Short mmCIF file of C-alpha atoms and ligand atoms in Angstrom, two decimals:
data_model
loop_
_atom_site.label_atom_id
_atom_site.label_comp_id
_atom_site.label_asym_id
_atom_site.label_seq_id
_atom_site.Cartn_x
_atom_site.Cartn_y
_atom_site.Cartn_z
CA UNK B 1 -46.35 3.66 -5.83
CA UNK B 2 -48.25 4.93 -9.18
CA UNK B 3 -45.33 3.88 -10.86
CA UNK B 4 -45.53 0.37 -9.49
CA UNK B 5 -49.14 -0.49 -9.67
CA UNK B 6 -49.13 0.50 -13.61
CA UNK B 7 -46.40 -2.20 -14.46
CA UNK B 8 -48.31 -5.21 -16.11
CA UNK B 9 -48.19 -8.47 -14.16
CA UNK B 10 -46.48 -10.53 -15.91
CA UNK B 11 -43.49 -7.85 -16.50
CA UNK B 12 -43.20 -6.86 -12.91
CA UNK B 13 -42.98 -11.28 -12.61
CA UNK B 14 -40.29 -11.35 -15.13
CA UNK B 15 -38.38 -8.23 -13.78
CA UNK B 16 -38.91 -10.15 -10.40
CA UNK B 17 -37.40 -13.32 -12.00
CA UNK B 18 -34.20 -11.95 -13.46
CA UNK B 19 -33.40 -9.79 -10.29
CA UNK B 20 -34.05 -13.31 -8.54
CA UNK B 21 -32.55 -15.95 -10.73
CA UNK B 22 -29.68 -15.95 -13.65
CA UNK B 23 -28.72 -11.81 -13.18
CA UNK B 24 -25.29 -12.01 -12.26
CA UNK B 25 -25.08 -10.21 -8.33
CA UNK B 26 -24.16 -6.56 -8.04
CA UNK B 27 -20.65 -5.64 -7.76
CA UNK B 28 -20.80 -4.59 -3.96
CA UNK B 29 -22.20 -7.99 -3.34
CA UNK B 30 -18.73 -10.05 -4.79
CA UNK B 31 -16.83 -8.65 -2.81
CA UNK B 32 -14.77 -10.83 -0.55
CA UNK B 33 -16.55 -11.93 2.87
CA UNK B 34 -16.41 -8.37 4.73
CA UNK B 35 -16.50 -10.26 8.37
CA UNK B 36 -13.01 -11.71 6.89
CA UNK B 37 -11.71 -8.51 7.61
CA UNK B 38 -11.50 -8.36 11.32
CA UNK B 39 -12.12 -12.06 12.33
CA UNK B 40 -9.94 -10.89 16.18
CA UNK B 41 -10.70 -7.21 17.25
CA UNK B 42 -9.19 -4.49 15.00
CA UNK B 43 -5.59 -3.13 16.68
CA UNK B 44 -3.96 -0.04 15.52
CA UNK B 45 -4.07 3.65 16.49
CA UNK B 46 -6.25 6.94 15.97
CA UNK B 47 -5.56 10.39 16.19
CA UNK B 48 -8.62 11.71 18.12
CA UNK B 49 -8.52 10.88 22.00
CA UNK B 50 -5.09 12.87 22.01
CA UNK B 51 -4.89 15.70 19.21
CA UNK B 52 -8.59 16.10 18.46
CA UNK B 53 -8.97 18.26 15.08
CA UNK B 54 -4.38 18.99 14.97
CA UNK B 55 -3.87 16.53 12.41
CA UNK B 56 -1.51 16.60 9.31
CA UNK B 57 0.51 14.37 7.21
CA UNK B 58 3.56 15.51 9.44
CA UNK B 59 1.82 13.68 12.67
CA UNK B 60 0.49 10.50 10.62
CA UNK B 61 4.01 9.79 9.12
CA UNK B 62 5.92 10.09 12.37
CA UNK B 63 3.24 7.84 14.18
CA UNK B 64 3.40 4.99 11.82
CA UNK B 65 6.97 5.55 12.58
CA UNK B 66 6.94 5.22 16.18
CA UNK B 67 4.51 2.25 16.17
CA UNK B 68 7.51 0.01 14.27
CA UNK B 69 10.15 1.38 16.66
CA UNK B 70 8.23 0.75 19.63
CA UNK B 71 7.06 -2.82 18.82
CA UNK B 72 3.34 -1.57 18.72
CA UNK B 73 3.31 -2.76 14.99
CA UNK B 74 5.14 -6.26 15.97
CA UNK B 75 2.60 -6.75 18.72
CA UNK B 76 -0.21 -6.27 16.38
CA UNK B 77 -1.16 -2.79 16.04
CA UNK B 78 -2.36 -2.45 12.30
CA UNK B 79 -4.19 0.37 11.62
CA UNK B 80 -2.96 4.27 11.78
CA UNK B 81 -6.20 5.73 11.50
CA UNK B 82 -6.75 9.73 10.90
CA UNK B 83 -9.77 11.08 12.78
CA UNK B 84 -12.15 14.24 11.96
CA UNK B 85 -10.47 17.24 10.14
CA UNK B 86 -8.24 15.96 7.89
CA UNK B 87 -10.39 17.37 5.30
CA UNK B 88 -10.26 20.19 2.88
CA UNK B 89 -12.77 21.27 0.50
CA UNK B 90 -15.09 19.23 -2.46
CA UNK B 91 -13.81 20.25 -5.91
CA UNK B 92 -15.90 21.32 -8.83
CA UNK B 93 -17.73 17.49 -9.13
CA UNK B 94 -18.07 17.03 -5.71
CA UNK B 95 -14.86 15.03 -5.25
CA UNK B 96 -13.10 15.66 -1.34
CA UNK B 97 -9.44 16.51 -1.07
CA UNK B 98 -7.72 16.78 2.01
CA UNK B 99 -6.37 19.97 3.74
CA UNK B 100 -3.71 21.21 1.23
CA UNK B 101 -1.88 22.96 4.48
CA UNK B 102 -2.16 19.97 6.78
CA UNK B 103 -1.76 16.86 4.15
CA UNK B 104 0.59 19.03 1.24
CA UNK B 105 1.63 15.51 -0.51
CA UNK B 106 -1.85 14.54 -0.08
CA UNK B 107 -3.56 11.17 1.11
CA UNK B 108 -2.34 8.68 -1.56
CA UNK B 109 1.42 9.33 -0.86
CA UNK B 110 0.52 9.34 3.03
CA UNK B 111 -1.22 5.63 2.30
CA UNK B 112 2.22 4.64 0.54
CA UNK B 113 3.99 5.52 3.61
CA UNK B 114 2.25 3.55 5.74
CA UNK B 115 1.94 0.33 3.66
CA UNK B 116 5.60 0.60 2.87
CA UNK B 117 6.25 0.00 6.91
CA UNK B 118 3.85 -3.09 7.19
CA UNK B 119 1.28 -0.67 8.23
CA UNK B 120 -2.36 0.21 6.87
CA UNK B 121 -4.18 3.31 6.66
CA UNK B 122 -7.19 4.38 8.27
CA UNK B 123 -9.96 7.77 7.52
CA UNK B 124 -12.92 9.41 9.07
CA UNK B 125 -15.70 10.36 7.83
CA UNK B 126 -19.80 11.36 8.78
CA UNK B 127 -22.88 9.83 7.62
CA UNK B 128 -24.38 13.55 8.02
CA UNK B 129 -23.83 16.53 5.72
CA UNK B 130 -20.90 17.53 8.40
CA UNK B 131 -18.54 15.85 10.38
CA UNK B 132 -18.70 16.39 14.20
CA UNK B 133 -16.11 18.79 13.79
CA UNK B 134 -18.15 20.33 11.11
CA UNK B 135 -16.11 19.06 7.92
CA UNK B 136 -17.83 17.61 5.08
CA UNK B 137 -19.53 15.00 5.70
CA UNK B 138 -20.36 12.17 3.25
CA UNK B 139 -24.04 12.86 3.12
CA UNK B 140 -24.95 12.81 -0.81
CA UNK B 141 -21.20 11.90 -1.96
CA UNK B 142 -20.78 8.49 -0.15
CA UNK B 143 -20.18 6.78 -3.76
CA UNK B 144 -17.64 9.61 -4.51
CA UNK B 145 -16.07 9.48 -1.18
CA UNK B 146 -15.78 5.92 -1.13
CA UNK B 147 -13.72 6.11 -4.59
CA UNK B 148 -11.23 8.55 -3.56
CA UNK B 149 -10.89 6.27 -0.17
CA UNK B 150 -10.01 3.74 -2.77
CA UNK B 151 -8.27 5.51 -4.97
CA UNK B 152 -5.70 6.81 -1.92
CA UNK B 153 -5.19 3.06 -0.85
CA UNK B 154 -7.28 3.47 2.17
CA UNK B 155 -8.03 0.45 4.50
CA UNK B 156 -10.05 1.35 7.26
CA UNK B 157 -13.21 4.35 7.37
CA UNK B 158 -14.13 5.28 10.94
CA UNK B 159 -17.92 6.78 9.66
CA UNK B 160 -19.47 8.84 12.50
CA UNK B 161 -23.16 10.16 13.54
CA UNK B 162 -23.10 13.75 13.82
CA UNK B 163 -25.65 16.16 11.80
CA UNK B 164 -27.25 13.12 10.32
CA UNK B 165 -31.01 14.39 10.83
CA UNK B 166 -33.72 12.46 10.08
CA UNK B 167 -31.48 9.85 8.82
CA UNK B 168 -31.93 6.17 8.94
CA UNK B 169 -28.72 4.73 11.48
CA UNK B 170 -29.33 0.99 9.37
CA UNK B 171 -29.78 2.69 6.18
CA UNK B 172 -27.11 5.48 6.12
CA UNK B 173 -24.22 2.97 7.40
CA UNK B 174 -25.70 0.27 4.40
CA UNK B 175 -25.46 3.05 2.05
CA UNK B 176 -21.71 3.70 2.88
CA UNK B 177 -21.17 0.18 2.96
CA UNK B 178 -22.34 -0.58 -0.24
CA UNK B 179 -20.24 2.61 -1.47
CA UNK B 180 -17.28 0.70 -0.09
CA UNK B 181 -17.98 -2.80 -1.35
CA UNK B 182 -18.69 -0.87 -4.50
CA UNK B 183 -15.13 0.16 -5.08
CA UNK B 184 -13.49 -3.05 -4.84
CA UNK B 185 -11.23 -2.38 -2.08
CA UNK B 186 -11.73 -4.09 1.15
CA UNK B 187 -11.87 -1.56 3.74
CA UNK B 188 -12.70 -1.88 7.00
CA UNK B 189 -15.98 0.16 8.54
CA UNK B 190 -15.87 1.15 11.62
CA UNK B 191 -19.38 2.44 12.55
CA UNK B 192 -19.96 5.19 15.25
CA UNK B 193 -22.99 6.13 16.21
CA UNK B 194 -22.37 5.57 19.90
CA UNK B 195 -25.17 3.24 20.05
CA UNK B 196 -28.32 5.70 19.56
CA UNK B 197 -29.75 3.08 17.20
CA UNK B 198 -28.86 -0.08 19.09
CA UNK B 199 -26.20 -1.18 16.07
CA UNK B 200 -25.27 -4.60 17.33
CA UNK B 201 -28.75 -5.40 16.30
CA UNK B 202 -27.82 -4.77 12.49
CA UNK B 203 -24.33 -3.60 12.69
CA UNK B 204 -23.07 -7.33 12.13
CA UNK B 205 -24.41 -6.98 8.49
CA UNK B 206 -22.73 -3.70 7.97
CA UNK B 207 -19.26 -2.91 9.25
CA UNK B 208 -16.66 -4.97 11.14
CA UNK B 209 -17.42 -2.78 14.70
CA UNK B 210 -19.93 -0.61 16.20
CA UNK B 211 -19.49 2.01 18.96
CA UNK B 212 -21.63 1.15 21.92
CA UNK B 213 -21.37 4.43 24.00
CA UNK B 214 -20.87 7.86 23.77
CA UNK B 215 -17.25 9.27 23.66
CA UNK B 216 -14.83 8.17 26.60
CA UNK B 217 -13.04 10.58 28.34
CA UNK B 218 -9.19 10.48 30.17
CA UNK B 219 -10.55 9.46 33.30
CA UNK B 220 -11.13 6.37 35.37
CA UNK B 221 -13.77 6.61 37.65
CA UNK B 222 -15.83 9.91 37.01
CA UNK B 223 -17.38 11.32 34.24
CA UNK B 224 -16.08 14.39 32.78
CA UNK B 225 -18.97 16.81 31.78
CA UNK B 226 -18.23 19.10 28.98
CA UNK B 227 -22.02 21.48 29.86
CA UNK B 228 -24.23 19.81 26.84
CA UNK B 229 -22.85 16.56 26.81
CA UNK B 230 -20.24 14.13 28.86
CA UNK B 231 -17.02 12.06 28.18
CA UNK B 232 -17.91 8.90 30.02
CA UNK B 233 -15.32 7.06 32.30
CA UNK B 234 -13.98 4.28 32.14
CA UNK B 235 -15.48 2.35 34.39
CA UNK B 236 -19.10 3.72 33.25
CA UNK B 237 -17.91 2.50 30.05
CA UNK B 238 -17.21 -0.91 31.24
CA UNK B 239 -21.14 -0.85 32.97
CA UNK B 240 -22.39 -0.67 29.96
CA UNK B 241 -21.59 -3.64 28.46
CA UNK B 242 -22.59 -6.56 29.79
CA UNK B 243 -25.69 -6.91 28.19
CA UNK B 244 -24.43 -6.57 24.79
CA UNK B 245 -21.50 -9.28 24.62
CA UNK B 246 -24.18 -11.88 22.71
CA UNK B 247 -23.97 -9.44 19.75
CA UNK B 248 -19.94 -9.55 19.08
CA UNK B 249 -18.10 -12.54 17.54
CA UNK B 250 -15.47 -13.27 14.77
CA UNK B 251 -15.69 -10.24 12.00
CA UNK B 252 -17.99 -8.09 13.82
CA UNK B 253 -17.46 -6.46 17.08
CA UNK B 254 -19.19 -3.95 20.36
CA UNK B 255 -16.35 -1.52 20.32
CA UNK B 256 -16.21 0.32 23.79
CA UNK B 257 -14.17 3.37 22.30
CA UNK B 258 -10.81 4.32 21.30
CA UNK B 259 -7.86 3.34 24.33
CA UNK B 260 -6.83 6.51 26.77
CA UNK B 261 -3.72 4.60 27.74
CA UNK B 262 -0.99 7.19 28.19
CA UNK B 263 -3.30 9.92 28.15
CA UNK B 264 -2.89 11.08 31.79
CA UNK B 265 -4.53 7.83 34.01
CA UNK B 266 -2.33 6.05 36.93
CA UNK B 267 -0.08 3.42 35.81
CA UNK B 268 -2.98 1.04 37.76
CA UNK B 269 -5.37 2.99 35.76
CA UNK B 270 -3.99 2.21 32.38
CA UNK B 271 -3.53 -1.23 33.33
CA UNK B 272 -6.81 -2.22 34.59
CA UNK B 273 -8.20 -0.47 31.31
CA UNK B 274 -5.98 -2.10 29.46
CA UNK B 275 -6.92 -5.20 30.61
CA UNK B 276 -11.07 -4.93 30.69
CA UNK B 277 -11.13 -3.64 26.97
CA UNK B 278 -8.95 -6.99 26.09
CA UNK B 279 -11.56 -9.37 28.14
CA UNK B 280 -14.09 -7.39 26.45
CA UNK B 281 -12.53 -8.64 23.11
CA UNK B 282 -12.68 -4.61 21.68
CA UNK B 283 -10.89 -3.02 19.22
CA UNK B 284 -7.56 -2.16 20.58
CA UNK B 285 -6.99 1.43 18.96
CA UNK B 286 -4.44 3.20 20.89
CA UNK B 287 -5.36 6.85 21.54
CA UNK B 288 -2.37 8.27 22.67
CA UNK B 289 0.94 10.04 21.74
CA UNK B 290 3.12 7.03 20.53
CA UNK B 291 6.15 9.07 19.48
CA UNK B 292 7.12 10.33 22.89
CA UNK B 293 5.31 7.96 25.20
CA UNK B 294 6.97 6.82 28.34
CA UNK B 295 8.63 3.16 28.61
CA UNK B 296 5.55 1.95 31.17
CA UNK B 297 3.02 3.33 29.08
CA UNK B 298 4.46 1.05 26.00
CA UNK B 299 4.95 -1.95 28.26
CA UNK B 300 1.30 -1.60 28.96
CA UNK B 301 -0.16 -1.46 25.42
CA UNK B 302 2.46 -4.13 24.11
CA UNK B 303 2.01 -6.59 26.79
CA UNK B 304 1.49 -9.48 24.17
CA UNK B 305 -0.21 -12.39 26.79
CA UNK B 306 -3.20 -9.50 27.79
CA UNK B 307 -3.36 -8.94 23.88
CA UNK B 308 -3.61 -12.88 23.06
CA UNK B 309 -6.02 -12.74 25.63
CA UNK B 310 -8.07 -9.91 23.27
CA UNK B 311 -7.17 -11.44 19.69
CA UNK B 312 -8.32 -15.22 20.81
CA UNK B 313 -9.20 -16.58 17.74
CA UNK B 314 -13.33 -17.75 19.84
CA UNK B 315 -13.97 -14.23 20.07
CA UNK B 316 -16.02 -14.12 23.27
CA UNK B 317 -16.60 -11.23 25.40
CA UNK B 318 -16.02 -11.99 29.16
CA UNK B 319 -18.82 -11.73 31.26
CA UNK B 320 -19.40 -10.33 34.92
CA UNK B 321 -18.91 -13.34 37.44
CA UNK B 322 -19.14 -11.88 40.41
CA UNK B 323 -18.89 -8.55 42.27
CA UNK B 324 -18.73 -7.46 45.87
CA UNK B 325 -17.55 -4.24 47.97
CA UNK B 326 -16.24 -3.05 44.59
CA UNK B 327 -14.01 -6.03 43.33
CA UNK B 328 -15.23 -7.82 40.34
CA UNK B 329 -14.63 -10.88 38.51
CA UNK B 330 -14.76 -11.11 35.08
CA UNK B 331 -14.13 -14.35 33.03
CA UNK B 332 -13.65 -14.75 29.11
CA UNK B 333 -13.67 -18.30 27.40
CA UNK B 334 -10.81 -19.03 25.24
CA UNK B 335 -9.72 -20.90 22.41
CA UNK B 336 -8.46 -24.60 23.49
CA UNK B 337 -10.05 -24.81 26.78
CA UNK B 338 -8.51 -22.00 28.58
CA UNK B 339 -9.73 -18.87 30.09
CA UNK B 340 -8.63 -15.39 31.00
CA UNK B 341 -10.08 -14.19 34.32
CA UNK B 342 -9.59 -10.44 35.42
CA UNK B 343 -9.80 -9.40 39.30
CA UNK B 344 -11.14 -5.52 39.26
CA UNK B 345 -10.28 -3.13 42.16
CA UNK B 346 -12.56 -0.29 41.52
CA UNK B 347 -12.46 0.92 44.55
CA UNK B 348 -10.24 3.60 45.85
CA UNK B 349 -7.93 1.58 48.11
CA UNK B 350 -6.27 -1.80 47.59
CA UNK B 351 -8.02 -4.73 48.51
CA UNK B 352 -7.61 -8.66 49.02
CA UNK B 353 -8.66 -10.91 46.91
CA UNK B 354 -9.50 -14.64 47.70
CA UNK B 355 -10.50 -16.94 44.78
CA UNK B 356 -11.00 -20.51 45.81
CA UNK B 357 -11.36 -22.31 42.49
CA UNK B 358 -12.78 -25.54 44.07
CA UNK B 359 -15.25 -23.85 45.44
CA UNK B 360 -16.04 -22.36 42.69
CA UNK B 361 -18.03 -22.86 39.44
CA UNK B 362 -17.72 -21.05 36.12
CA UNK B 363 -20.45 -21.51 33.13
CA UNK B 364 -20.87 -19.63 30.48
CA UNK B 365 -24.26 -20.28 28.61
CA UNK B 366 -23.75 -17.86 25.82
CA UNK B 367 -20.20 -20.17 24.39
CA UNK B 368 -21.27 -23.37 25.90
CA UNK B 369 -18.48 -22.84 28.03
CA UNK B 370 -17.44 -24.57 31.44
CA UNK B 371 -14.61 -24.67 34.20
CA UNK B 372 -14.86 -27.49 36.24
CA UNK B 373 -11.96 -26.83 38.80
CA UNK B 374 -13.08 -30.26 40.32
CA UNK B 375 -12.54 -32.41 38.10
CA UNK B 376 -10.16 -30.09 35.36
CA UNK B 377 -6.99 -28.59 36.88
CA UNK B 378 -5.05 -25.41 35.15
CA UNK B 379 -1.99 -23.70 35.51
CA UNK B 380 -2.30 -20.12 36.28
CA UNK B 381 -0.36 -17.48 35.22
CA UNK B 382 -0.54 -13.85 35.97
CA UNK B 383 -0.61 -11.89 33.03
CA UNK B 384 1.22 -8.44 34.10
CA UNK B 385 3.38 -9.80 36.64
CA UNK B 386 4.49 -12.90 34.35
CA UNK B 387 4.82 -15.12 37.16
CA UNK B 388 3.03 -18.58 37.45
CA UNK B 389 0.84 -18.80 40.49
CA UNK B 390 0.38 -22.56 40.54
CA UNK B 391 -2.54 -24.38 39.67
CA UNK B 392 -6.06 -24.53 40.39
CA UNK B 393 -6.08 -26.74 43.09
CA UNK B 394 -4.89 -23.92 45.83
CA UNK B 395 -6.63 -20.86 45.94
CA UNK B 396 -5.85 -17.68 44.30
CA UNK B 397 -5.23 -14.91 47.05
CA UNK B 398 -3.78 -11.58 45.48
CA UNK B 399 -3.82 -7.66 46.61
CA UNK B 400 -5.59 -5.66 43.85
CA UNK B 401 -4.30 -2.04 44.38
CA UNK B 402 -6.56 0.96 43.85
CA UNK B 403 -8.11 1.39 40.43
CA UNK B 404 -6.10 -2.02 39.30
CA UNK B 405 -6.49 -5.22 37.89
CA UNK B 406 -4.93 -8.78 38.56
CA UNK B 407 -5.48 -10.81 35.36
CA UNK B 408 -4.30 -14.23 34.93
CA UNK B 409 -4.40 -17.18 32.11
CA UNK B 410 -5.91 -20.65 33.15
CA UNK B 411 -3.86 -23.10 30.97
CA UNK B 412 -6.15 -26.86 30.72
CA UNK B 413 -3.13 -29.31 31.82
C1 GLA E 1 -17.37 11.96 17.63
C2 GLA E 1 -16.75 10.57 17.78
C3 GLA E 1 -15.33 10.71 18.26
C4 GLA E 1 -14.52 11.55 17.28
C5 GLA E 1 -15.19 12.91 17.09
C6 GLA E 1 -14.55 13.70 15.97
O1 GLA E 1 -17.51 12.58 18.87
O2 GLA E 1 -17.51 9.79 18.65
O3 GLA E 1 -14.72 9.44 18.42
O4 GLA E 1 -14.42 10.87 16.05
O5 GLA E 1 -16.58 12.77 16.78
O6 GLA E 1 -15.14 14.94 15.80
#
């Protein structure tokens, strides 16, 4: 402040003047537009959900692997993204290398491997002075960290919340982003801080996505509690987002947490979760173990008309239509005129579901968005089934089993 006040008036004007008018902009602030970077919801994959801190270069390689011969790649899935504890120690100048035993041909060979099979690379790091897993954290080195990022070929940095203090959540995730736009490689930031500091209020400015919840957990319907804290389900998950879809569009995203498909939920389970996180336009990062996973469990995260239904190039959430005795009705506005609409069982037991579309009437004040089945007709067609239920003019009458989903596509004729 001292400092400040004893600058003469008419220097702190001119330093005010070239800051404001001929000064050519900052680095960080050239760089390409960073909400070009995920203009439809980041796809790919991420080590945590299944092998928590038992990463190495060994598991990385033969994932990126699997995701070409299983079609995930071809359907979409870009990013292989390596969670907490891939780190070793900071050398001499406070540069971070990764864990000699776990990576041995290090990060910029494992970034080579991946590119070279139309895939891109994705890290994790902490905005704290330790990861969650109590690694290094970037706290104090974000400039450095951001280099070697760069220097490795690195595309994507998951940055996460733990043993951040008294840190500011706006301020610590600008500072990394600034480190990032400072080394001249677009990367993707992925912000998690599970929604402590409401990010979709500044996240937008940030990063490309921003955790809205606290870590999910392999399960459905209950939450698991781990004594101090608790993996939320599913459908808790799914609660809490209604009120945020205003804050997600084109480049920047809510992201509901990484996908537990595969990880041990029903077939119905991993459908209807499937489904909700792809009307809720999130990130589609696959969480489970891709090199061994069954046929279903593939057909499920490939299904290519539920993921057209999450990359639609409006990039509108769905919203909540209607729910009674546990069945819901979602509805998300698409591009061209259509919709998706999503029937949710959450209830134990199957259950009927009637939709009479001319009865009905579907607006959506947040898009501008209407269906008018009166005077519009479409066709419908049900997205896991793949069979074409007609049109709009005859009502929609389907049995939802337990912990399901029916989802369909309303094509404008
Ligand atoms: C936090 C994040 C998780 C995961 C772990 C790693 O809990 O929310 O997604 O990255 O840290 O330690």
């Amino acid at each position: 402040m001292k400092a400040r006040t004893s600058i003469p008036g008419c220097l702190a004007v001119m330093a005010a003047a070239a800051l404001t008018a001929a000064a050519p902009l900052p680095a960080f602030a050239q760089q390409p537009a960073a909400s070009q970077l995920a203009l439809t919801p980041p796809m790919g994959w991420n080590s945590w959900n299944k092998f928590g801190c038992d990463v190495s270069e060994k598991l990385i390689r033969e994932t990126a692997d699997a995701m070409v011969r299983t079609g995930m790649r071809d359907a979409g899935y870009t990013y292989v993204n390596i969670d907490d504890c891939w780190h070793g120690q900071r050398d001499s100048l406070g540069f971070i290398h990764p864990d000699a035993k776990r990576f041995p041909s290090g990060i910029k060979s494992l970034a080579n491997y991946v590119h070279a099979r139309g895939l891109k690379l994705g890290i994790y790091s902490d905005a704290g002075s330790k990861t969650c897993g109590g690694k290094p954290g970037s706290r104090g080195y974000e400039r450095q960290d951001a280099l070697m990022y760069a220097k490795w070929g690195v595309d994507y940095l998951k940055y996460d919340w733990c043993n951040t203090e008294e840190l500011s959540a706006h301020g610590a995730y600008l500072t990394m982003h600034d480190a990032i736009a400072g080394t001249g490689r677009p990367m993707v930031l992925s912000i998690c801080e599970w929604g402590t500091n409401k990010p979709w209020e500044w996240g937008a400015s940030v990063g490309q996505l921003w955790r809205t919840t606290g870590d999910i957990g392999a399960s459905f319907a209950a939450d698991i509690d781990r004594g101090n804290w608790k993996q939320l389900s599913v459908l808790s998950i799914i609660d809490l987002q209604p009120p945020l879809r205003q804050y997600a569009g084109p480049g920047h995203w809510n992201d509901p947490d990484m996908l537990e498909v595969g990880n041990g939920l029903t077939p119905s389970e991993d459908r209807a979760h499937f489904s909700m996180w792809s009307m809720l336009a999130a990130p589609l990062i696959a969480g489970n173990d891709v090199r061994s996973m069954p046929s279903a469990v593939a057909s499920v995260l490939t299904n290519r008309d539920v993921i057209a239904v999450n990359q639609d190039s409006l990039g509108v959430e769905a919203f909540r239509y209607s729910a009674t005795d546990s069945v819901e009705v979602w509805f998300k506005p698409l591009a061209h005129g259509d919709w998706a609409m999503a029937i949710l069982n959450r209830a134990n037991a199957p259950r009927r579901a009637t939709f009479d579309w001319q009865g009905e009437s579907v607006s959506d004040s947040l898009s501008g968005r209407s269906a008018g089945f009166t005077t519009t007709r479409y066709a419908v067609r049900d997205l896991w089934s793949k069979r074409d239920l007609g049109t709009t003019e005859h009502p929609l009458s389907a049995e939802v089993p337990a912990h399901d989903v029916v989802m369909v596509r309303l094509r404008k004729l």
